[in-house]
PDB file of C-alpha atoms in Angstrom:
ATOM      1  CA  LEU A   1      -4.534   6.108  13.821  1.00  0.00           C
ATOM      2  CA  ASP A   2      -3.261   4.443  17.131  1.00  0.00           C
ATOM      3  CA  TYR A   3       0.012   6.404  17.902  1.00  0.00           C
ATOM      4  CA  GLN A   4       0.490   4.398  20.735  1.00  0.00           C
ATOM      5  CA  GLN A   5       1.015   1.806  18.307  1.00  0.00           C
ATOM      6  CA  ARG A   6       3.246   3.284  16.048  1.00  0.00           C
ATOM      7  CA  VAL A   7       6.565   1.515  15.500  1.00  0.00           C
ATOM      8  CA  ARG A   8       9.044   3.337  13.223  1.00  0.00           C
ATOM      9  CA  ILE A   9       9.195   0.767   9.846  1.00  0.00           C
ATOM     10  CA  ALA A  10      13.137  -1.087  10.631  1.00  0.00           C
ATOM     11  CA  ALA A  11      11.030  -1.819  13.307  1.00  0.00           C
ATOM     12  CA  LEU A  12       8.510  -3.314  12.104  1.00  0.00           C
ATOM     13  CA  MET A  13       7.020  -8.215  13.097  1.00  0.00           C
ATOM     14  CA  GLU A  14       5.519 -10.068  11.084  1.00  0.00           C
ATOM     15  CA  GLY A  15       1.778 -10.189  12.847  1.00  0.00           C
ATOM     16  CA  GLN A  16       1.940  -6.730  14.412  1.00  0.00           C
ATOM     17  CA  ASP A  17      -1.512  -4.230  14.818  1.00  0.00           C
ATOM     18  CA  VAL A  18       0.825  -0.944  14.730  1.00  0.00           C
ATOM     19  CA  THR A  19       0.645   2.788  12.985  1.00  0.00           C
ATOM     20  CA  VAL A  20       3.207   3.209  10.531  1.00  0.00           C
ATOM     21  CA  ILE A  21       3.869   7.175   8.560  1.00  0.00           C
ATOM     22  CA  GLY A  22       6.437   7.427   6.493  1.00  0.00           C
ATOM     23  CA  ILE A  23       6.116   9.735   3.757  1.00  0.00           C
ATOM     24  CA  ILE A  24       5.205   7.963   0.321  1.00  0.00           C
ATOM     25  CA  GLN A  25       7.893   7.589  -1.864  1.00  0.00           C
ATOM     26  CA  SER A  26       6.356   5.796  -4.984  1.00  0.00           C
ATOM     27  CA  ILE A  27       2.802   4.076  -6.336  1.00  0.00           C
ATOM     28  CA  GLY A  28       2.654   2.073  -9.504  1.00  0.00           C
ATOM     29  CA  SER A  29       0.036  -1.085 -10.684  1.00  0.00           C
ATOM     30  CA  PHE A  30       0.266  -3.740 -13.179  1.00  0.00           C
ATOM     31  CA  GLU A  31      -1.736  -6.361 -14.279  1.00  0.00           C
ATOM     32  CA  THR A  32      -1.153  -9.600 -14.098  1.00  0.00           C
ATOM     33  CA  LYS A  33      -1.046 -12.452 -17.584  1.00  0.00           C
ATOM     34  CA  ASN A  34      -4.104 -13.579 -17.354  1.00  0.00           C
ATOM     35  CA  GLN A  35      -5.257  -9.899 -16.725  1.00  0.00           C
ATOM     36  CA  ARG A  36      -7.473 -10.516 -14.441  1.00  0.00           C
ATOM     37  CA  HIS A  37      -6.491  -8.855 -11.183  1.00  0.00           C
ATOM     38  CA  THR A  38      -4.331  -5.752 -10.801  1.00  0.00           C
ATOM     39  CA  ILE A  39      -1.419  -4.829  -8.604  1.00  0.00           C
ATOM     40  CA  LEU A  40      -1.346  -1.701  -6.456  1.00  0.00           C
ATOM     41  CA  ARG A  41       1.928  -1.094  -5.381  1.00  0.00           C
ATOM     42  CA  ILE A  42       3.396   1.373  -3.111  1.00  0.00           C
ATOM     43  CA  VAL A  43       6.821   2.606  -1.011  1.00  0.00           C
ATOM     44  CA  ILE A  44       6.447   4.457   2.173  1.00  0.00           C
ATOM     45  CA  ALA A  45       9.482   5.364   4.076  1.00  0.00           C
ATOM     46  CA  ASP A  46      10.688   6.836   7.102  1.00  0.00           C
ATOM     47  CA  GLU A  47      14.267   7.193   8.186  1.00  0.00           C
ATOM     48  CA  THR A  48      14.940   3.721   9.743  1.00  0.00           C
ATOM     49  CA  GLY A  49      13.810   2.094   6.168  1.00  0.00           C
ATOM     50  CA  ARG A  50      11.676   1.471   4.244  1.00  0.00           C
ATOM     51  CA  ALA A  51       8.919  -0.736   3.337  1.00  0.00           C
ATOM     52  CA  THR A  52       6.733  -1.946  -0.526  1.00  0.00           C
ATOM     53  CA  LEU A  53       3.280  -2.761   0.472  1.00  0.00           C
ATOM     54  CA  GLN A  54       0.638  -4.750  -2.255  1.00  0.00           C
ATOM     55  CA  TRP A  55      -3.500  -5.575  -2.766  1.00  0.00           C
ATOM     56  CA  PHE A  56      -4.459  -7.849  -4.987  1.00  0.00           C
ATOM     57  CA  LEU A  57      -7.610  -5.847  -6.729  1.00  0.00           C
ATOM     58  CA  GLY A  58     -10.108  -7.867  -8.601  1.00  0.00           C
ATOM     59  CA  GLN A  59     -11.751  -6.643 -11.766  1.00  0.00           C
ATOM     60  CA  LYS A  60     -15.015  -5.224  -9.955  1.00  0.00           C
ATOM     61  CA  HIS A  61     -13.254  -2.354  -7.571  1.00  0.00           C
ATOM     62  CA  GLN A  62     -10.245  -1.695  -9.246  1.00  0.00           C
ATOM     63  CA  GLN A  63     -10.610   0.885 -11.343  1.00  0.00           C
ATOM     64  CA  GLN A  64     -12.512   2.930  -8.432  1.00  0.00           C
ATOM     65  CA  ILE A  65      -9.425   2.122  -6.066  1.00  0.00           C
ATOM     66  CA  LEU A  66      -6.546   2.766  -8.782  1.00  0.00           C
ATOM     67  CA  ASN A  67      -8.525   5.924  -9.793  1.00  0.00           C
ATOM     68  CA  GLN A  68      -9.321   7.497  -6.038  1.00  0.00           C
ATOM     69  CA  TYR A  69      -5.089   6.506  -5.695  1.00  0.00           C
ATOM     70  CA  ARG A  70      -3.828   8.276  -9.005  1.00  0.00           C
ATOM     71  CA  SER A  71      -6.137  11.691  -7.327  1.00  0.00           C
ATOM     72  CA  ARG A  72      -4.518  11.813  -4.060  1.00  0.00           C
ATOM     73  CA  TYR A  73      -0.801  11.028  -4.539  1.00  0.00           C
TER      74      TYR A  73
END
């Protein structure tokens, strides 16, 4: 973690390479219509706002990554 580049969620701007520290509010996933991909969605928040993060997972890695996040949170 680069604490010198830490930014509050409300101050995030597109294209920045920063560290955000917050609380995970929710973790969810769903499959796309063709069931070839899973979308993993994580919502984090700090005292200034919240951000939704999404990862698009292909079949090869989706179950491994989903299990990792579910077991940790």
